[in-house]
Amino acid sequence: MEPQAPASAQSRAILIPRSMFVFSTLYGGLVVLAGVLGIKIAYLGQWPVLGDLAVESGIFAFLLLVVLSSAVAELHGTAVANRLVRFGFIPLIVSMTLLTLVIHVVPPAPFWDDQEAYARLLGQGARMQFAGLVSYGVSQTLNVTVFSRLSAGREGRMLMLRAWIASLLSQVVDTLIFITISFAGVLPIWDIMGGQIIAKLVLSTIMVPPFIWLFVKLGRKLDGE
C-alpha cells in the first residue's frame, strides 16, 4: 500500500494539466537547444523566384517554441502562455551563463586539444547574448499576443491559419531585432536580413500549420478531452 501524503500537503498541491507539464518541459529544452543548433547554417536548396536559401539551424527549434506557445495559448489561455514565455528566460540565461563559465573560466585538460574550436563554435559575445535575450522575449510575446487576438471569437476554428500568421510576424520581428543588435555598425545588416527573413517565412509556412494542429490534438489527448 502506497503511503499517503499528509492532508495539509494534499491541500497545498497544485494540479498541473498533463499537457502543460509535457509542453513546458519540452519548451525549456528547446530554448537551450535553439542556441546550440544556430551554430550551423543550413542550406534549404534553390527555390523558384527566391533563389538559394540558407538559414541558421536554430530556427527549427525556435519554430517549435512558437508552436508550443501558441498551443498553450489555445489550450490554457493567453496568460498561461505568456508565463511560459517568461519562464523560458530561466533555462536560456542559465545555459548562457554555464557556457560562458565553461569556455572562459574552467580550464581545459592538458591532453584536450579542442578548446579553441569549442570556444569558437559555442562562444557568443555579450552583444549577441543580449540580442538573443531581447529577440526571444519580444518575438515570443508577440507570437502569443497575435495568436490570441486572432483567436477572439474563433475558438477551435482556423487554428492553423492563426498560428501561421502569428509565426510569420514573430519571425520577422525576431530577425530584425537579433541582427540589428548583433551586427549594427559591424556588418551590412540589410544584406543579412533579407535572406534570413525569406528563409524563415518559408519554414514557418511549411512547419507551423501541421505542427500546431499536432500539438493541440496531442495536448487535448493528454488532458483527456
mmCIF file of C-alpha atoms in Angstrom, residues 56 96 124-136 174-189 192-193 200:
data_model
loop_
_atom_site.group_PDB
_atom_site.id
_atom_site.type_symbol
_atom_site.label_atom_id
_atom_site.label_comp_id
_atom_site.label_asym_id
_atom_site.label_seq_id
_atom_site.Cartn_x
_atom_site.Cartn_y
_atom_site.Cartn_z
ATOM 1 C CA GLU A 56 20.735 29.297 -39.141
ATOM 2 C CA MET A 96 24.341 31.137 -21.487
ATOM 3 C CA GLN A 124 28.988 34.153 -28.033
ATOM 4 C CA GLY A 125 29.925 37.694 -27.180
ATOM 5 C CA ALA A 126 27.897 39.696 -24.691
ATOM 6 C CA ARG A 127 26.312 41.651 -27.536
ATOM 7 C CA MET A 128 24.946 38.541 -29.246
ATOM 8 C CA GLN A 129 23.774 37.078 -25.945
ATOM 9 C CA PHE A 130 21.872 40.279 -25.204
ATOM 10 C CA ALA A 131 20.432 40.232 -28.732
ATOM 11 C CA GLY A 132 19.254 36.668 -28.213
ATOM 12 C CA LEU A 133 17.502 37.511 -24.947
ATOM 13 C CA VAL A 134 15.745 40.571 -26.375
ATOM 14 C CA SER A 135 14.702 38.930 -29.648
ATOM 15 C CA TYR A 136 13.433 35.837 -27.819
ATOM 16 C CA ASP A 174 12.897 38.241 -34.233
ATOM 17 C CA THR A 175 15.250 38.608 -37.204
ATOM 18 C CA LEU A 176 15.076 42.411 -37.236
ATOM 19 C CA ILE A 177 15.887 42.650 -33.537
ATOM 20 C CA PHE A 178 18.603 39.986 -33.359
ATOM 21 C CA ILE A 179 20.569 41.062 -36.419
ATOM 22 C CA THR A 180 20.269 44.784 -35.648
ATOM 23 C CA ILE A 181 21.541 44.429 -32.073
ATOM 24 C CA SER A 182 24.214 41.877 -33.009
ATOM 25 C CA PHE A 183 25.701 43.423 -36.141
ATOM 26 C CA ALA A 184 24.691 47.092 -36.492
ATOM 27 C CA GLY A 185 27.818 49.082 -37.236
ATOM 28 C CA VAL A 186 29.824 45.907 -37.846
ATOM 29 C CA LEU A 187 28.250 44.201 -40.866
ATOM 30 C CA PRO A 188 25.762 45.290 -43.586
ATOM 31 C CA ILE A 189 22.673 44.178 -41.670
ATOM 32 C CA ILE A 192 21.933 39.620 -43.886
ATOM 33 C CA MET A 193 18.292 40.227 -43.004
ATOM 34 C CA LYS A 200 12.283 31.832 -42.024
#
